Each structure stands twice: as structure tokens, then as C-alpha cells.
């Protein structure tokens, strides 16, 4: 059974940093794109950032450029979202995702989500 389990969400102040973790199990994800989506209250879920499985290339939405980075531990089937200079508009439920295609097109697997709240 495939599972993606996020952790690390919480309440922070604007300008602070936070790291989210995602533990993947049930299969090997080394060739999968893995990354993160988020959904703010009253909005649709949106793609945030991801990393390819083969080359480790990162791609992301413009609103997080220069602030968010992603890393993977292929041996441990882990993926991390490093969020710096957080803004109140980053407040959302963050979802870990994995897919065989680029995640901008959607994902094959989803985590349950972890809440990130940024106060001003």
C-alpha cells in the first residue's frame, strides 16, 4: 500500500522558515517526480514545487522562487520542502505528491496534508 505522510507543519510568523517532510512508503519512488501542492482556504489546490526522479531537476511556481527549495533523500524515500521568508499568503494545507509524469499535470499519489499558517 502506497503512503505519503507529511509532517512539520505549524504556525510561524512572517519572515520565518519552516521545513516540511514527506515519508513515502509502499514502493520505490526514485524514478517518480515528487513534490508539493498547497490549498489555501476557498481556493483550488495548486502546484508549488517538485523534483524529477532521474536528473533531480527542480521546477516550481513563480510565487515561491527564491524562497522555497526542495530536496530528496532517495535512499530513505523522503522529500523535504524548505520554506524561507514565509508570507501570510503562503498559509495553506500542504500536500506531498508523487507522479510518473511532471506534477504540473497532476499526481498519482497524495499525502493527507499538513497545515502551515503564517501570521503577519
Tab-separated table of N, CA, C and O in Angstrom:
chain	number	residue	atom	x	y	z
A	1	UNK	N	0.841	-1.188	0.000
A	1	UNK	CA	0.000	0.000	0.000
A	1	UNK	C	0.883	1.248	0.000
A	1	UNK	O	1.731	1.419	0.870
A	2	UNK	N	0.654	2.097	-0.968
A	2	UNK	CA	1.450	3.310	-1.073
A	2	UNK	C	0.937	4.353	-0.093
A	2	UNK	O	-0.267	4.578	0.030
A	3	UNK	N	1.876	4.962	0.625
A	3	UNK	CA	1.524	6.029	1.556
A	3	UNK	C	2.514	7.169	1.453
A	3	UNK	O	3.723	6.935	1.338
A	4	UNK	N	2.003	8.374	1.515
A	4	UNK	CA	2.814	9.577	1.642
A	4	UNK	C	2.347	10.265	2.912
A	4	UNK	O	1.175	10.593	3.041
A	5	UNK	N	3.271	10.474	3.842
A	5	UNK	CA	2.908	11.044	5.136
A	5	UNK	C	3.723	12.300	5.374
A	5	UNK	O	4.950	12.242	5.478
A	6	UNK	N	3.013	13.423	5.472
A	6	UNK	CA	3.678	14.704	5.710
A	6	UNK	C	3.822	14.989	7.202
A	6	UNK	O	3.020	14.515	8.008
A	7	UNK	N	4.808	15.792	7.525
A	7	UNK	CA	4.981	16.282	8.888
A	7	UNK	C	5.717	17.614	8.834
A	7	UNK	O	6.313	17.963	7.808
A	8	UNK	N	5.667	18.343	9.938
A	8	UNK	CA	6.432	19.573	10.050
A	8	UNK	C	5.635	20.857	9.924
A	8	UNK	O	6.202	21.952	10.051
A	9	UNK	N	4.344	20.767	9.672
A	9	UNK	CA	3.546	21.982	9.576
A	9	UNK	C	3.407	22.666	10.920
A	9	UNK	O	3.770	22.108	11.967
A	10	UNK	N	2.904	23.878	10.898
A	10	UNK	CA	2.707	24.608	12.140
A	10	UNK	C	2.417	26.069	11.908
A	10	UNK	O	2.140	26.492	10.780
A	11	UNK	N	2.497	26.824	12.989
A	11	UNK	CA	2.246	28.262	12.962
A	11	UNK	C	3.563	29.012	13.095
A	11	UNK	O	4.326	28.766	14.043
A	12	UNK	N	3.834	29.886	12.141
A	12	UNK	CA	5.047	30.705	12.181
A	12	UNK	C	4.675	32.152	11.861
A	12	UNK	O	3.580	32.423	11.358
A	13	UNK	N	5.612	33.044	12.139
A	13	UNK	CA	5.407	34.448	11.805
A	13	UNK	C	6.000	34.748	10.432
A	13	UNK	O	6.902	34.036	9.956
A	14	UNK	N	5.484	35.778	9.821
A	14	UNK	CA	6.002	36.198	8.525
A	14	UNK	C	7.502	36.427	8.609
A	14	UNK	O	7.999	36.992	9.579
A	15	UNK	N	8.206	35.948	7.577
A	15	UNK	CA	9.651	36.080	7.526
A	15	UNK	C	10.411	34.892	8.085
A	15	UNK	O	11.620	34.765	7.854
A	16	UNK	N	9.728	34.042	8.795
A	16	UNK	CA	10.382	32.872	9.377
A	16	UNK	C	10.456	31.715	8.380
A	16	UNK	O	9.959	31.821	7.253
A	17	UNK	N	11.091	30.645	8.831
A	17	UNK	CA	11.292	29.478	7.974
A	17	UNK	C	10.613	28.258	8.570
A	17	UNK	O	10.346	28.195	9.776
A	18	UNK	N	10.379	27.287	7.700
A	18	UNK	CA	9.760	26.037	8.127
A	18	UNK	C	10.181	24.946	7.154
A	18	UNK	O	10.363	25.211	5.956
A	19	UNK	N	10.356	23.747	7.663
A	19	UNK	CA	10.668	22.616	6.799
A	19	UNK	C	9.598	21.553	6.946
A	19	UNK	O	9.299	21.101	8.052
A	20	UNK	N	9.048	21.140	5.824
A	20	UNK	CA	8.099	20.040	5.791
A	20	UNK	C	8.810	18.779	5.316
A	20	UNK	O	9.698	18.849	4.476
A	21	UNK	N	8.381	17.655	5.870
A	21	UNK	CA	8.940	16.363	5.474
A	21	UNK	C	7.822	15.486	4.938
A	21	UNK	O	6.669	15.591	5.351
A	22	UNK	N	8.191	14.617	4.031
A	22	UNK	CA	7.250	13.645	3.485
A	22	UNK	C	7.930	12.288	3.424
A	22	UNK	O	8.973	12.140	2.774
A	23	UNK	N	7.346	11.334	4.114
A	23	UNK	CA	7.859	9.973	4.104
A	23	UNK	C	7.015	9.139	3.168
A	23	UNK	O	5.796	9.034	3.355
A	24	UNK	N	7.654	8.558	2.174
A	24	UNK	CA	6.951	7.741	1.187
A	24	UNK	C	7.222	6.269	1.449
A	24	UNK	O	8.345	5.873	1.775
A	25	UNK	N	6.205	5.452	1.304
A	25	UNK	CA	6.368	4.020	1.519
A	25	UNK	C	5.450	3.254	0.580
A	25	UNK	O	4.534	3.807	-0.019
A	26	UNK	N	5.715	1.996	0.449
A	26	UNK	CA	4.879	1.138	-0.383
A	26	UNK	C	5.433	0.847	-1.747
A	26	UNK	O	4.962	-0.064	-2.435
A	27	UNK	N	6.404	1.609	-2.156
A	27	UNK	CA	7.097	1.347	-3.418
A	27	UNK	C	8.323	2.246	-3.456
A	27	UNK	O	8.491	3.127	-2.602
A	28	UNK	N	9.157	2.037	-4.459
A	28	UNK	CA	10.335	2.879	-4.628
A	28	UNK	C	9.968	4.048	-5.527
A	28	UNK	O	9.456	3.842	-6.632
A	29	UNK	N	10.269	5.257	-5.062
A	29	UNK	CA	9.883	6.447	-5.802
A	29	UNK	C	11.062	7.117	-6.510
A	29	UNK	O	10.953	8.256	-6.946
A	30	UNK	N	12.163	6.422	-6.614
A	30	UNK	CA	13.365	7.063	-7.151
A	30	UNK	C	13.172	7.584	-8.569
A	30	UNK	O	13.815	8.551	-8.961
A	31	UNK	N	12.278	6.970	-9.336
A	31	UNK	CA	12.062	7.442	-10.705
A	31	UNK	C	10.830	8.326	-10.826
A	31	UNK	O	10.480	8.761	-11.925
A	32	UNK	N	10.185	8.586	-9.722
A	32	UNK	CA	8.987	9.417	-9.735
A	32	UNK	C	9.353	10.886	-9.528
A	32	UNK	O	10.317	11.214	-8.833
A	33	UNK	N	8.548	11.759	-10.106
A	33	UNK	CA	8.572	13.145	-9.702
A	33	UNK	C	7.928	13.194	-8.308
A	33	UNK	O	6.884	12.573	-8.082
A	34	UNK	N	8.552	13.927	-7.403
A	34	UNK	CA	7.951	14.118	-6.083
A	34	UNK	C	7.970	15.593	-5.749
A	34	UNK	O	8.920	16.303	-6.101
A	35	UNK	N	6.933	16.028	-5.055
A	35	UNK	CA	6.882	17.453	-4.747
A	35	UNK	C	5.724	17.813	-3.856
A	35	UNK	O	5.210	16.960	-3.120
A	36	UNK	N	5.332	19.069	-3.968
A	36	UNK	CA	4.353	19.625	-3.044
A	36	UNK	C	3.311	20.474	-3.768
A	36	UNK	O	3.643	21.223	-4.704
A	37	UNK	N	2.086	20.334	-3.301
A	37	UNK	CA	0.981	21.193	-3.681
A	37	UNK	C	0.499	21.891	-2.418
A	37	UNK	O	0.853	21.504	-1.305
A	38	UNK	N	-0.333	22.896	-2.581
A	38	UNK	CA	-0.963	23.537	-1.426
A	38	UNK	C	-2.366	24.001	-1.783
A	38	UNK	O	-2.673	24.236	-2.946
A	39	UNK	N	-3.182	24.089	-0.746
A	39	UNK	CA	-4.538	24.567	-0.932
A	39	UNK	C	-4.880	25.545	0.184
A	39	UNK	O	-4.933	25.155	1.355
A	40	UNK	N	-5.093	26.784	-0.197
A	40	UNK	CA	-5.484	27.821	0.751
A	40	UNK	C	-7.002	27.809	0.904
A	40	UNK	O	-7.716	27.329	0.023
A	41	UNK	N	-7.509	28.332	2.010
A	41	UNK	CA	-8.962	28.359	2.222
A	41	UNK	C	-9.698	29.059	1.083
A	41	UNK	O	-9.326	30.157	0.667
A	42	UNK	N	-10.700	28.382	0.545
A	42	UNK	CA	-11.505	28.966	-0.513
A	42	UNK	C	-10.871	28.951	-1.883
A	42	UNK	O	-11.426	29.502	-2.839
A	43	UNK	N	-9.702	28.311	-1.998
A	43	UNK	CA	-9.006	28.268	-3.288
A	43	UNK	C	-8.786	26.842	-3.729
A	43	UNK	O	-8.868	25.912	-2.939
A	44	UNK	N	-8.469	26.684	-5.008
A	44	UNK	CA	-8.167	25.367	-5.535
A	44	UNK	C	-6.750	24.950	-5.150
A	44	UNK	O	-5.895	25.794	-4.869
A	45	UNK	N	-6.532	23.661	-5.131
A	45	UNK	CA	-5.193	23.151	-4.873
A	45	UNK	C	-4.276	23.580	-6.009
A	45	UNK	O	-4.647	23.478	-7.184
A	46	UNK	N	-3.083	24.036	-5.662
A	46	UNK	CA	-2.144	24.486	-6.675
A	46	UNK	C	-0.795	23.806	-6.501
A	46	UNK	O	-0.360	23.491	-5.396
A	47	UNK	N	-0.138	23.604	-7.633
A	47	UNK	CA	1.215	23.072	-7.636
A	47	UNK	C	2.172	24.101	-7.049
A	47	UNK	O	2.043	25.301	-7.312
A	48	UNK	N	3.147	23.626	-6.264
A	48	UNK	CA	4.131	24.529	-5.657
A	48	UNK	C	5.537	24.267	-6.188
A	48	UNK	O	6.170	25.134	-6.783
A	49	UNK	N	6.024	23.066	-5.968
A	49	UNK	CA	7.408	22.758	-6.329
A	49	UNK	C	7.577	21.254	-6.420
A	49	UNK	O	6.869	20.509	-5.724
A	50	UNK	N	8.492	20.803	-7.272
A	50	UNK	CA	8.734	19.371	-7.417
A	50	UNK	C	10.145	19.122	-7.917
A	50	UNK	O	10.826	20.036	-8.386
A	51	UNK	N	10.547	17.883	-7.804
A	51	UNK	CA	11.855	17.464	-8.294
A	51	UNK	C	11.686	16.187	-9.090
A	51	UNK	O	10.956	15.278	-8.669
A	52	UNK	N	12.342	16.115	-10.217
A	52	UNK	CA	12.269	14.904	-11.027
A	52	UNK	C	12.976	13.756	-10.335
A	52	UNK	O	13.768	13.950	-9.418
A	53	UNK	N	12.680	12.543	-10.796
A	53	UNK	CA	13.304	11.387	-10.178
A	53	UNK	C	14.671	11.081	-10.737
A	53	UNK	O	15.565	10.655	-10.012
A	54	UNK	N	14.845	11.293	-12.024
A	54	UNK	CA	16.081	10.876	-12.669
A	54	UNK	C	17.197	11.904	-12.526
A	54	UNK	O	18.255	11.620	-11.971
A	55	UNK	N	16.954	13.091	-12.989
A	55	UNK	CA	18.011	14.106	-13.013
A	55	UNK	C	18.033	14.985	-11.776
A	55	UNK	O	18.994	15.722	-11.569
A	56	UNK	N	16.986	14.930	-10.968
A	56	UNK	CA	16.938	15.786	-9.788
A	56	UNK	C	16.689	17.244	-10.121
A	56	UNK	O	17.016	18.136	-9.328
A	57	UNK	N	16.114	17.485	-11.280
A	57	UNK	CA	15.799	18.853	-11.686
A	57	UNK	C	14.595	19.368	-10.915
A	57	UNK	O	13.616	18.648	-10.726
A	58	UNK	N	14.702	20.616	-10.474
A	58	UNK	CA	13.617	21.232	-9.719
A	58	UNK	C	12.792	22.153	-10.607
A	58	UNK	O	13.347	22.852	-11.469
A	59	UNK	N	11.490	22.154	-10.399
A	59	UNK	CA	10.630	23.118	-11.084
A	59	UNK	C	9.586	23.592	-10.079
A	59	UNK	O	9.231	22.860	-9.151
A	60	UNK	N	9.104	24.829	-10.258
A	60	UNK	CA	8.295	25.442	-9.217
A	60	UNK	C	7.428	26.550	-9.793
A	60	UNK	O	7.625	26.993	-10.932
A	61	UNK	N	6.504	26.994	-8.969
A	61	UNK	CA	5.646	28.103	-9.349
A	61	UNK	C	6.377	29.406	-9.027
A	61	UNK	O	7.168	29.469	-8.086
A	62	UNK	N	6.131	30.423	-9.807
A	62	UNK	CA	6.889	31.675	-9.677
A	62	UNK	C	6.777	32.312	-8.295
A	62	UNK	O	7.713	32.952	-7.814
A	63	UNK	N	5.655	32.123	-7.633
A	63	UNK	CA	5.432	32.807	-6.360
A	63	UNK	C	6.363	32.328	-5.242
A	63	UNK	O	6.478	33.000	-4.211
A	64	UNK	N	7.026	31.208	-5.427
A	64	UNK	CA	7.927	30.704	-4.385
A	64	UNK	C	9.392	30.756	-4.812
A	64	UNK	O	10.278	30.342	-4.057
A	65	UNK	N	9.639	31.282	-5.981
A	65	UNK	CA	11.013	31.368	-6.481
A	65	UNK	C	11.885	32.168	-5.527
A	65	UNK	O	11.503	33.256	-5.072
A	66	UNK	N	13.047	31.613	-5.189
A	66	UNK	CA	13.962	32.285	-4.288
A	66	UNK	C	13.639	32.106	-2.813
A	66	UNK	O	14.420	32.526	-1.954
A	67	UNK	N	12.512	31.505	-2.507
A	67	UNK	CA	12.114	31.317	-1.103
A	67	UNK	C	11.980	29.847	-0.724
A	67	UNK	O	12.330	29.455	0.393
A	68	UNK	N	11.445	29.035	-1.604
A	68	UNK	CA	11.216	27.620	-1.317
A	68	UNK	C	12.216	26.774	-2.101
A	68	UNK	O	12.517	27.060	-3.264
A	69	UNK	N	12.705	25.739	-1.480
A	69	UNK	CA	13.518	24.752	-2.166
A	69	UNK	C	13.033	23.361	-1.785
A	69	UNK	O	12.342	23.184	-0.775
A	70	UNK	N	13.421	22.390	-2.588
A	70	UNK	CA	13.019	21.005	-2.354
A	70	UNK	C	14.256	20.133	-2.359
A	70	UNK	O	15.214	20.407	-3.092
A	71	UNK	N	14.241	19.120	-1.523
A	71	UNK	CA	15.335	18.160	-1.529
A	71	UNK	C	14.763	16.757	-1.342
A	71	UNK	O	13.640	16.603	-0.851
A	72	UNK	N	15.541	15.792	-1.758
A	72	UNK	CA	15.108	14.401	-1.649
A	72	UNK	C	16.228	13.555	-1.083
A	72	UNK	O	17.401	13.792	-1.369
A	73	UNK	N	15.831	12.581	-0.293
A	73	UNK	CA	16.735	11.529	0.157
A	73	UNK	C	16.228	10.262	-0.517
A	73	UNK	O	15.264	9.641	-0.051
A	74	UNK	N	16.877	9.898	-1.622
A	74	UNK	CA	16.388	8.772	-2.418
A	74	UNK	C	16.482	7.459	-1.652
A	74	UNK	O	15.632	6.587	-1.793
A	75	UNK	N	17.501	7.330	-0.846
A	75	UNK	CA	17.696	6.086	-0.095
A	75	UNK	C	16.596	5.870	0.938
A	75	UNK	O	16.188	4.741	1.207
A	76	UNK	N	16.110	6.966	1.513
A	76	UNK	CA	15.095	6.879	2.556
A	76	UNK	C	13.681	7.120	2.040
A	76	UNK	O	12.732	7.096	2.824
A	77	UNK	N	13.541	7.378	0.738
A	77	UNK	CA	12.221	7.677	0.176
A	77	UNK	C	11.589	8.884	0.871
A	77	UNK	O	10.401	8.873	1.218
A	78	UNK	N	12.409	9.913	1.091
A	78	UNK	CA	11.941	11.123	1.764
A	78	UNK	C	12.040	12.307	0.810
A	78	UNK	O	12.934	12.371	-0.039
A	79	UNK	N	11.142	13.256	0.981
A	79	UNK	CA	11.226	14.514	0.252
A	79	UNK	C	10.932	15.641	1.252
A	79	UNK	O	10.118	15.483	2.159
A	80	UNK	N	11.646	16.745	1.089
A	80	UNK	CA	11.559	17.854	2.023
A	80	UNK	C	11.224	19.151	1.284
A	80	UNK	O	11.689	19.372	0.178
A	81	UNK	N	10.453	19.973	1.947
A	81	UNK	CA	10.162	21.304	1.434
A	81	UNK	C	10.727	22.308	2.420
A	81	UNK	O	10.304	22.366	3.567
A	82	UNK	N	11.684	23.085	1.953
A	82	UNK	CA	12.325	24.097	2.780
A	82	UNK	C	11.714	25.448	2.401
A	82	UNK	O	11.880	25.910	1.282
A	83	UNK	N	11.033	26.044	3.363
A	83	UNK	CA	10.330	27.296	3.107
A	83	UNK	C	10.977	28.418	3.912
A	83	UNK	O	11.043	28.351	5.141
A	84	UNK	N	11.451	29.421	3.212
A	84	UNK	CA	12.077	30.577	3.836
A	84	UNK	C	11.275	31.829	3.512
A	84	UNK	O	10.482	31.850	2.569
A	85	UNK	N	11.506	32.863	4.298
A	85	UNK	CA	10.831	34.155	4.082
A	85	UNK	C	9.332	33.969	3.882
A	85	UNK	O	8.744	34.486	2.927
A	86	UNK	N	8.737	33.225	4.772
A	86	UNK	CA	7.318	32.913	4.632
A	86	UNK	C	6.452	34.156	4.710
A	86	UNK	O	6.765	35.109	5.448
A	87	UNK	N	5.375	34.117	3.936
A	87	UNK	CA	4.428	35.226	3.866
A	87	UNK	C	3.047	34.739	4.295
A	87	UNK	O	2.746	33.543	4.165
A	88	UNK	N	2.196	35.638	4.754
A	88	UNK	CA	0.830	35.206	5.122
A	88	UNK	C	0.109	34.503	3.970
A	88	UNK	O	-0.673	33.579	4.215
A	89	UNK	N	0.404	34.891	2.739
A	89	UNK	CA	-0.252	34.245	1.592
A	89	UNK	C	0.246	32.837	1.337
A	89	UNK	O	-0.294	32.137	0.478
A	90	UNK	N	1.264	32.407	2.072
A	90	UNK	CA	1.709	31.008	1.988
A	90	UNK	C	0.863	30.105	2.889
A	90	UNK	O	1.029	28.878	2.860
A	91	UNK	N	-0.006	30.682	3.669
A	91	UNK	CA	-0.877	29.891	4.545
A	91	UNK	C	-1.748	28.956	3.712
A	91	UNK	O	-2.442	29.389	2.789
A	92	UNK	N	-1.669	27.669	4.018
A	92	UNK	CA	-2.401	26.659	3.254
A	92	UNK	C	-2.175	25.295	3.880
A	92	UNK	O	-1.309	25.130	4.745
A	93	UNK	N	-2.938	24.338	3.401
A	93	UNK	CA	-2.623	22.933	3.679
A	93	UNK	C	-1.669	22.482	2.577
A	93	UNK	O	-1.965	22.653	1.392
A	94	UNK	N	-0.555	21.932	2.979
A	94	UNK	CA	0.470	21.494	2.040
A	94	UNK	C	0.409	19.980	1.881
A	94	UNK	O	0.394	19.247	2.874
A	95	UNK	N	0.393	19.549	0.612
A	95	UNK	CA	0.263	18.130	0.295
A	95	UNK	C	1.513	17.631	-0.413
A	95	UNK	O	1.960	18.240	-1.391
A	96	UNK	N	2.019	16.524	0.055
A	96	UNK	CA	3.084	15.824	-0.644
A	96	UNK	C	2.457	15.039	-1.796
A	96	UNK	O	1.333	14.508	-1.653
A	97	UNK	N	3.166	14.952	-2.909
A	97	UNK	CA	2.620	14.259	-4.067
A	97	UNK	C	3.712	13.551	-4.831
A	97	UNK	O	4.873	13.961	-4.802
A	98	UNK	N	3.328	12.507	-5.536
A	98	UNK	CA	4.272	11.756	-6.364
A	98	UNK	C	3.586	11.363	-7.661
A	98	UNK	O	2.397	11.033	-7.663
A	99	UNK	N	4.344	11.394	-8.730
A	99	UNK	CA	3.761	11.038	-10.011
A	99	UNK	C	4.818	10.598	-11.004
A	99	UNK	O	5.983	10.978	-10.891
A	100	UNK	N	4.407	9.821	-11.977
A	100	UNK	CA	5.332	9.351	-13.003
A	100	UNK	C	5.569	10.408	-14.063
A	100	UNK	O	6.561	10.349	-14.800
A	101	UNK	N	4.642	11.366	-14.155
A	101	UNK	CA	4.803	12.470	-15.081
A	101	UNK	C	5.093	13.739	-14.277
A	101	UNK	O	5.082	13.727	-13.058
A	102	UNK	N	5.345	14.814	-14.981
A	102	UNK	CA	5.539	16.082	-14.287
A	102	UNK	C	4.336	16.420	-13.439
A	102	UNK	O	3.191	16.244	-13.862
A	103	UNK	N	4.583	16.925	-12.246
A	103	UNK	CA	3.494	17.149	-11.310
A	103	UNK	C	2.614	18.333	-11.681
A	103	UNK	O	1.526	18.473	-11.120
A	104	UNK	N	3.051	19.169	-12.577
A	104	UNK	CA	2.163	20.238	-13.030
A	104	UNK	C	0.905	19.648	-13.679
A	104	UNK	O	-0.130	20.304	-13.766
A	105	UNK	N	0.990	18.412	-14.124
A	105	UNK	CA	-0.139	17.741	-14.776
A	105	UNK	C	-0.975	16.931	-13.788
A	105	UNK	O	-1.957	16.306	-14.181
A	106	UNK	N	-0.571	16.950	-12.511
A	106	UNK	CA	-1.292	16.167	-11.525
A	106	UNK	C	-0.389	15.113	-10.916
A	106	UNK	O	0.778	15.011	-11.259
A	107	UNK	N	-0.931	14.349	-9.995
A	107	UNK	CA	-0.128	13.363	-9.285
A	107	UNK	C	-0.843	12.025	-9.236
A	107	UNK	O	-2.071	11.947	-9.372
A	108	UNK	N	-0.062	10.983	-9.045
A	108	UNK	CA	-0.616	9.636	-8.900
A	108	UNK	C	-0.915	9.313	-7.446
A	108	UNK	O	-1.810	8.515	-7.148
A	109	UNK	N	-0.138	9.906	-6.558
A	109	UNK	CA	-0.284	9.627	-5.135
A	109	UNK	C	-0.257	10.946	-4.366
A	109	UNK	O	0.476	11.879	-4.727
A	110	UNK	N	-1.033	10.951	-3.268
A	110	UNK	CA	-1.147	12.147	-2.432
A	110	UNK	C	-0.998	11.804	-0.961
A	110	UNK	O	-1.425	10.739	-0.532
A	111	UNK	N	-0.441	12.744	-0.207
A	111	UNK	CA	-0.469	12.637	1.242
A	111	UNK	C	-1.754	13.236	1.776
A	111	UNK	O	-2.588	13.740	1.014
A	112	UNK	N	-1.891	13.209	3.088
A	112	UNK	CA	-3.122	13.686	3.717
A	112	UNK	C	-3.102	15.184	3.990
A	112	UNK	O	-4.133	15.790	4.276
A	113	UNK	N	-1.908	15.785	3.909
A	113	UNK	CA	-1.797	17.225	4.082
A	113	UNK	C	-1.344	17.630	5.465
A	113	UNK	O	-1.613	16.935	6.448
A	114	UNK	N	-0.655	18.758	5.523
A	114	UNK	CA	-0.236	19.326	6.798
A	114	UNK	C	-0.449	20.837	6.728
A	114	UNK	O	-0.153	21.467	5.714
A	115	UNK	N	-0.967	21.400	7.798
A	115	UNK	CA	-1.332	22.811	7.808
A	115	UNK	C	-0.123	23.690	8.089
A	115	UNK	O	0.645	23.444	9.021
A	116	UNK	N	0.023	24.717	7.281
A	116	UNK	CA	1.021	25.756	7.513
A	116	UNK	C	0.283	27.084	7.631
A	116	UNK	O	-0.478	27.455	6.733
A	117	UNK	N	0.488	27.760	8.738
A	117	UNK	CA	-0.152	29.046	8.968
A	117	UNK	C	0.921	30.089	9.225
A	117	UNK	O	1.772	29.899	10.101
A	118	UNK	N	0.873	31.167	8.452
A	118	UNK	CA	1.856	32.236	8.586
A	118	UNK	C	1.128	33.487	9.055
A	118	UNK	O	0.255	34.009	8.349
A	119	UNK	N	1.487	33.953	10.223
A	119	UNK	CA	0.840	35.146	10.773
A	119	UNK	C	1.625	36.394	10.392
A	119	UNK	O	2.845	36.356	10.255
A	120	UNK	N	0.907	37.492	10.259
A	120	UNK	CA	1.557	38.749	9.857
A	120	UNK	C	2.027	39.545	11.065
A	120	UNK	O	1.742	39.232	12.196
